Coordinates of C-alpha atoms and ligand atoms in Angstrom, one line a residue:
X1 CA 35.1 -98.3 317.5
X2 CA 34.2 -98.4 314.1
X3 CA 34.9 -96.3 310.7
X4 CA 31.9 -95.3 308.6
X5 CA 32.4 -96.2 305.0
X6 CA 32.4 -92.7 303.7
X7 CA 31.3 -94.3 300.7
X8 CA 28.3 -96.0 301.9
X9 CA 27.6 -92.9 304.5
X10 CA 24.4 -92.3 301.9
X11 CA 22.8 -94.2 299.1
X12 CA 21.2 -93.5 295.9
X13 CA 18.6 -95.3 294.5
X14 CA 18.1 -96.2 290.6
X15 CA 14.9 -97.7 289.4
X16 CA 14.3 -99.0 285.7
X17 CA 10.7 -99.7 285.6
X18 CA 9.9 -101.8 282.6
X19 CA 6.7 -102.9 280.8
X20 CA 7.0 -106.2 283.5
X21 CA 9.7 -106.0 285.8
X22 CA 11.1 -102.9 287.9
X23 CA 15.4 -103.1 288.7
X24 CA 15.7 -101.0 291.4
X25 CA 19.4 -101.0 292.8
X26 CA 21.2 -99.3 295.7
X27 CA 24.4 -97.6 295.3
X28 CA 26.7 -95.9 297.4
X29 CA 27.7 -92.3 296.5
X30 CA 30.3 -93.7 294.1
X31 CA 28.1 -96.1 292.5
X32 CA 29.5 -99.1 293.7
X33 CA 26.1 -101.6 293.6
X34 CA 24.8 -102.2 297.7
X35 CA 21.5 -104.3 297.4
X36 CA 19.4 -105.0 294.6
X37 CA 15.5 -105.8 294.2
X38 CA 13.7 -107.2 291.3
X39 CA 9.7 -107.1 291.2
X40 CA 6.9 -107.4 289.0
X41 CA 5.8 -103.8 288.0
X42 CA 2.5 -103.4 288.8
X43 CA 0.8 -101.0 286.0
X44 CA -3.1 -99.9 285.7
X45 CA -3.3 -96.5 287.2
X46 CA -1.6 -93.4 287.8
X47 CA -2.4 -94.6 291.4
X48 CA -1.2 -98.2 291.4
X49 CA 1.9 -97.5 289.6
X50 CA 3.1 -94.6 292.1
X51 CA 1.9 -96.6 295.0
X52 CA 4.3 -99.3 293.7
X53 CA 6.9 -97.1 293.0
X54 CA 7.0 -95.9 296.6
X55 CA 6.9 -99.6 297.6
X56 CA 9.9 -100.6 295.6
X57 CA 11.8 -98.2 297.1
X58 CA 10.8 -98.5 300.6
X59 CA 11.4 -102.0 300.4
X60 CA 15.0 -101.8 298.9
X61 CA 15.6 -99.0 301.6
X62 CA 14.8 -101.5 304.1
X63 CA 17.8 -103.7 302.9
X64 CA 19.9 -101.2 303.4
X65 CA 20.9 -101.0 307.2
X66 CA 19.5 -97.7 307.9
X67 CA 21.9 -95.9 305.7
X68 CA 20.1 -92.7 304.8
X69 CA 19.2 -92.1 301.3
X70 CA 20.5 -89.4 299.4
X71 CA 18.6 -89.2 296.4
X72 CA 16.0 -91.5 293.9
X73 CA 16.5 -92.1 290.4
X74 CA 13.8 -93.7 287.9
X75 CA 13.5 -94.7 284.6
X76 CA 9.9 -95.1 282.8
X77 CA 9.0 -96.1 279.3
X78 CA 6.9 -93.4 278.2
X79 CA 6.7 -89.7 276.9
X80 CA 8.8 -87.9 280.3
X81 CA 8.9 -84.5 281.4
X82 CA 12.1 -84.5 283.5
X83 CA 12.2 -80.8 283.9
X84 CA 8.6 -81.3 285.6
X85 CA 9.0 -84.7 286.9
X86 CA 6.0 -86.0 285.9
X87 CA 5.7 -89.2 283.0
X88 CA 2.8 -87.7 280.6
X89 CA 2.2 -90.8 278.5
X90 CA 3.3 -94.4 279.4
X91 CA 1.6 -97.1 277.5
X92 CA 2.8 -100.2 278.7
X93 CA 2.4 -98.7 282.6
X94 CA -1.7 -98.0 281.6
X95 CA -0.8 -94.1 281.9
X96 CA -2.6 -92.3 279.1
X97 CA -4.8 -89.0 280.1
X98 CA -3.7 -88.2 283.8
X99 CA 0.5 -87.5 284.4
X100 CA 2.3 -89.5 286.4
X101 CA 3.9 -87.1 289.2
X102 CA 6.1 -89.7 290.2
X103 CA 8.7 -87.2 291.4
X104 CA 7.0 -85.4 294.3
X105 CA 5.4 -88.3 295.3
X106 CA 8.8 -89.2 296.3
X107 CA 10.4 -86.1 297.6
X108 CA 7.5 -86.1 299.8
X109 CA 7.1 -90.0 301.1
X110 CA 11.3 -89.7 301.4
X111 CA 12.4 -86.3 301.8
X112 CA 15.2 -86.8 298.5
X113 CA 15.6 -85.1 295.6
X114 CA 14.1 -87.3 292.3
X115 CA 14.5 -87.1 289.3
X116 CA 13.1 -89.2 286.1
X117 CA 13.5 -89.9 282.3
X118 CA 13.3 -91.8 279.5
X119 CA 14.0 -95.4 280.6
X120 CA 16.4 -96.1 277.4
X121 CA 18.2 -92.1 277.7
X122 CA 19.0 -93.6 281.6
X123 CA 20.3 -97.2 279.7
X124 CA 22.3 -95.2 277.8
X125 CA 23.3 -92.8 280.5
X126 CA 24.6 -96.4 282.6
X127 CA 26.2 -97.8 279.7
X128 CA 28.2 -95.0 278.8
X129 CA 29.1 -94.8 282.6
X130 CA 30.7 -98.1 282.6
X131 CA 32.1 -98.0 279.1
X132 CA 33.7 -95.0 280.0
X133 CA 35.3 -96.5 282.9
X134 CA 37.3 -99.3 280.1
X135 CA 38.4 -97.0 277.4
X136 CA 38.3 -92.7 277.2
X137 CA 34.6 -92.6 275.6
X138 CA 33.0 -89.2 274.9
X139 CA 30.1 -90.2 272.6
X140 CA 27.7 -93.3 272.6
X141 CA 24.5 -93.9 271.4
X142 CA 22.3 -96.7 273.0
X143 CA 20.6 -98.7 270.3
X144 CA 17.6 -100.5 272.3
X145 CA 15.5 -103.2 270.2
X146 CA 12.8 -104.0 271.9
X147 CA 9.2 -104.0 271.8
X148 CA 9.9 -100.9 270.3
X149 CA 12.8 -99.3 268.5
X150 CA 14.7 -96.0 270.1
X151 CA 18.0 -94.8 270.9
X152 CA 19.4 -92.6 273.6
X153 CA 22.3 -90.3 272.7
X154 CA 25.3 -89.4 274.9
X155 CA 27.5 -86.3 273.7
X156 CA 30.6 -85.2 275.5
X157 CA 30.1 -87.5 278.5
X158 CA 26.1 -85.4 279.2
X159 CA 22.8 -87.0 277.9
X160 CA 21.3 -85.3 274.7
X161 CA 18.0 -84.5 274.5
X162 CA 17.5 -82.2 272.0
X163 CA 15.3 -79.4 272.0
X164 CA 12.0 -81.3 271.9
X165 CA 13.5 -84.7 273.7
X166 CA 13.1 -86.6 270.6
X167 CA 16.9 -87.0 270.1
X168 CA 17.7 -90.6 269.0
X169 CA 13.8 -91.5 268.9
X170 CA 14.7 -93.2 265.3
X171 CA 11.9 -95.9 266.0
X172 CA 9.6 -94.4 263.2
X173 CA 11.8 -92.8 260.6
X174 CA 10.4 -95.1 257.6
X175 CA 13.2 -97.0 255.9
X176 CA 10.7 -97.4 252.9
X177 CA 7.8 -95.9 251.7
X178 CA 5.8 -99.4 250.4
X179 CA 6.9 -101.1 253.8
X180 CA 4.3 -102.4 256.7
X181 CA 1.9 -99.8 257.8
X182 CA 3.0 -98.5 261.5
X183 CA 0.7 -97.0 264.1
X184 CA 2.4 -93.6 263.6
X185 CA 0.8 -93.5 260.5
X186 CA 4.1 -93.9 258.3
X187 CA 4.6 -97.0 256.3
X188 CA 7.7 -99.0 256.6
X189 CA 9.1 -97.5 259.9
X190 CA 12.4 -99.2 261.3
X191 CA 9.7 -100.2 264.5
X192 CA 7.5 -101.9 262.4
X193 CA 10.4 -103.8 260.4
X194 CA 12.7 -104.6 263.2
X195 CA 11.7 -104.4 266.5
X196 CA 11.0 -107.4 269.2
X197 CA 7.2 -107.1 268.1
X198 CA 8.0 -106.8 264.2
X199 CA 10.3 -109.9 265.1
X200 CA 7.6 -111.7 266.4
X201 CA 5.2 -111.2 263.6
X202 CA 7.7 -112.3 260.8
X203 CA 8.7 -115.3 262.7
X204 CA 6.2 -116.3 265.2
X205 CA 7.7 -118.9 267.6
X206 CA 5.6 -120.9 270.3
X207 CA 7.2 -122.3 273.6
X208 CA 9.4 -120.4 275.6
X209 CA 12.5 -119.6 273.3
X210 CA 12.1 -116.0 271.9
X211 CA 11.3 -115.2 268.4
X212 CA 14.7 -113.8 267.7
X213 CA 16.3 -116.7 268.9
X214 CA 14.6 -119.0 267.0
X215 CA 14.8 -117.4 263.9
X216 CA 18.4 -117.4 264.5
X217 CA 18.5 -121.1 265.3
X218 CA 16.3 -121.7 262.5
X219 CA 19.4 -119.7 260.0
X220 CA 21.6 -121.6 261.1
X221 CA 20.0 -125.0 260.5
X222 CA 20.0 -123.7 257.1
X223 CA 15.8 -123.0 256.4
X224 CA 16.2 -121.3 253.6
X225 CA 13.0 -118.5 254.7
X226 CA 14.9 -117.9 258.2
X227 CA 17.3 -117.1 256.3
X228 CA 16.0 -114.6 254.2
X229 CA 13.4 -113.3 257.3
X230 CA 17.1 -113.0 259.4
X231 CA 19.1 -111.0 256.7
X232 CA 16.2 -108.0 256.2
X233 CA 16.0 -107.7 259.7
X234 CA 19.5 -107.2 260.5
X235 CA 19.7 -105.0 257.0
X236 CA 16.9 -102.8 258.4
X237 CA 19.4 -102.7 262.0
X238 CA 22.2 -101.9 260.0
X239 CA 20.7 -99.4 258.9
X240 CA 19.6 -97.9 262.3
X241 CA 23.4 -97.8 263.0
X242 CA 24.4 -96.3 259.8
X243 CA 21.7 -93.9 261.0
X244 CA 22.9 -92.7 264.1
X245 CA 26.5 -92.7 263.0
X246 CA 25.5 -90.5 260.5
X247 CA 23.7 -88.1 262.2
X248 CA 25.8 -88.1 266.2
X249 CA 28.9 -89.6 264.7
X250 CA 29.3 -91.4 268.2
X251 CA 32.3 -93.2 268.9
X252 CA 30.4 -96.2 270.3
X253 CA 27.0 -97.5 269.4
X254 CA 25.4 -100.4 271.7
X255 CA 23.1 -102.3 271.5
X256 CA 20.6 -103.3 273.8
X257 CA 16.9 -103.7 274.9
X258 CA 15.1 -107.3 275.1
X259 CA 16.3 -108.3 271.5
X260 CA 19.6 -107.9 272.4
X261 CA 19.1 -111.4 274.9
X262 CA 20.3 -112.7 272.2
X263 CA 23.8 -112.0 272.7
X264 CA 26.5 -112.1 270.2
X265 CA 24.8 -113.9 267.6
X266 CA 22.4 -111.7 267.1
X267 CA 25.7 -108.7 267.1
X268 CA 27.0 -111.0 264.4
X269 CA 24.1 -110.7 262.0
X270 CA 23.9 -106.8 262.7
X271 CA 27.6 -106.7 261.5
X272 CA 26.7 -108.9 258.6
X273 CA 23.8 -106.7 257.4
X274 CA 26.8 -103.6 258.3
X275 CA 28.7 -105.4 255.8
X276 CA 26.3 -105.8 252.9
X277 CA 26.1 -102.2 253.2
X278 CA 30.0 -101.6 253.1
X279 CA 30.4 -103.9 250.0
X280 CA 27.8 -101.0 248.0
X281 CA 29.6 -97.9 249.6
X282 CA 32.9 -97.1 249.9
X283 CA 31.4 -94.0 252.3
X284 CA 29.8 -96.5 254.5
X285 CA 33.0 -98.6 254.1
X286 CA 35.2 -95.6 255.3
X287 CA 33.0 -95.0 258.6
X288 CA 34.3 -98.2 259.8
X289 CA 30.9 -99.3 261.5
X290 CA 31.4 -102.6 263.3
X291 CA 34.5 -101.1 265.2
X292 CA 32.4 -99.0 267.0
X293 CA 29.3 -101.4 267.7
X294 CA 29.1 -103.7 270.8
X295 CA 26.2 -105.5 273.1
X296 CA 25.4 -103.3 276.2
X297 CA 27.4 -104.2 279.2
X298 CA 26.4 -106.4 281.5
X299 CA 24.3 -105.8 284.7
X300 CA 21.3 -103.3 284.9
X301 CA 22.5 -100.6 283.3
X302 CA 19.1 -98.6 283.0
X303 CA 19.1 -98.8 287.3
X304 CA 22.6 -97.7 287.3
X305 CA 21.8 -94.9 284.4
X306 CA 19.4 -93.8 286.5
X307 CA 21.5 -93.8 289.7
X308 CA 24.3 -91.5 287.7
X309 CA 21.1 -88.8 286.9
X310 CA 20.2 -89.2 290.5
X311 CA 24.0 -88.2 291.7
X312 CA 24.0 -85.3 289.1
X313 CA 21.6 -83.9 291.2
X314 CA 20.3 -80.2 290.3
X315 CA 17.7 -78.9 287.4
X316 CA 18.0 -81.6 284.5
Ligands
LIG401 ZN1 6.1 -95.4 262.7

């Protein structure tokens, strides 16, 4: 006769769906990984993406065994109401005029309990979950540079949204008034300076390598407009971190989205941009800034964020 795992007697399911791939992972109940499935994300329609939604998590369901599932988890890029489970606004995913009710959709094709967010709040949420595991860590924000700029923001171990849910949404708080014009309507918005798509523009790289890695490459070969290109971008980052430990005063900011492929290098020139700042301010100096700032962790920790709001269970 055999023992049931008691861990594995049920699974939860975490799902980052990203502008082009969807992480969905299995975990058992104390969030040890199971299975994991990686897929294109099929966007378009309200339709097409809920359809594929349900698909992903059939299909990973399948690889489980028949352990039941206990509850679904699901990150999206976009403007989300948790508290009504339904994503209002998701560019990247074609979702514009009509809601995404991604959450009863899957209560009723699995009989769970969902529940959705932001997909960088649910990086943050994982990140914090296995920093927390290394070290006693109350407070992190998650820094994500991508094809946007945003940050989620945990406080005493819970997510913070804020009364609006625009907590950490730094992406357009302008850095300077004669800077690019951004979409929002500001000029000079830390997006439009520093993101993966303001990256791009400033140092537009063909082939396969990605702009911020070839700007970096380019540094260090010593071209001299690299250079310059690599030092206000990581200036306008520094201040992003300066930022949010200004205004959370978290004990650990990461940093993470696309941009932040490029590993350690790309942390170096973040702390160097930290450091031009110290040597002005003896404030700045005192926060002691690039003690606190690390790359994410590895693994998907936006399928795992969203597996640890899937276990919380309840009203968000
Ligand atoms: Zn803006």
């Amino acid at each position: 006769m055999t023992m049931a795992n008691p861990n594995t007697s049920e699974a939860i399911i975490g799902l980052d769906v990203g502008g082009t791939n969807t992480n969905a992972v299995a975990f058992d109940n104390q969030l040890v990984e199971l299975a994991d499935l990686h897929v294109p994300t099929v966007s378009g329609s309200v339709e097409t993406v809920a359809d594929s939604i349900l698909e992903t998590i059939a299909a990973l369901h399948d690889k489980l065994d028949g352990t039941p599932l206990a509850s679904v988890g699901i990150g999206i890029p976009g403007l989300v109401d948790p508290s009504a489970g339904i994503v209002r606004h998701a560019v990247n995913l074609g979702i514009a005029d009509e809601p995404l009710e991604i959450v009863n959709r899957v209560k009723v094709e699995f009989d769970v309990p969902c529940r959705i967010e932001n997909d960088v709040n649910l990086a943050a949420l994982g990140a914090h979950h296995v920093l927390s595991g290394e070290y006693t860590l109350c407070d992190l924000a998650y820094l994500s540079i991508g094809t946007g700029i945003a940050a989620g923001v945990i406080l005493n171990g819970r997510l913070h949204r804020g009364g609006r849910g625009v907590a950490g949404e730094i992406g357009h708080f302008p850095l300077s008034s004669d800077g690019p014009l951004c979409e929002c309507g500001l000029r000079g918005c830390l997006e439009v300076c520093a993101s993966g798509s303001a990256i791009a523009r400033q140092w537009p790289s063909t082939g396969p390598t990605p702009p911020i890695e070839s700007l970096i490459a380019a540094a260090i070969a010593g071209d001299d407009e690299a250079i310059e290109t690599l030092d206000r971008i990581a200036d306008h980052l520094a201040r992003a971190i300066y930022l949010l430990a200004v205004t959370y005063d978290v004990d650990r900011i990461v940093i993470g989205g696309g941009v932040a492929e490029a590993g350690t290098r790309l942390l170096d020139e973040i702390e160097n941009g930290v450091r031009r700042l110290e040597n002005q301010s003896d404030f700045v100096r005192s926060l002691r800034l690039t003690e606190r700032l690390s790359l994410k962790p590895a693994g998907a920790v936006g399928a795992l964020g969203a597996a640890v709001l899937a276990r919380l269970g309840g009203q968000p």
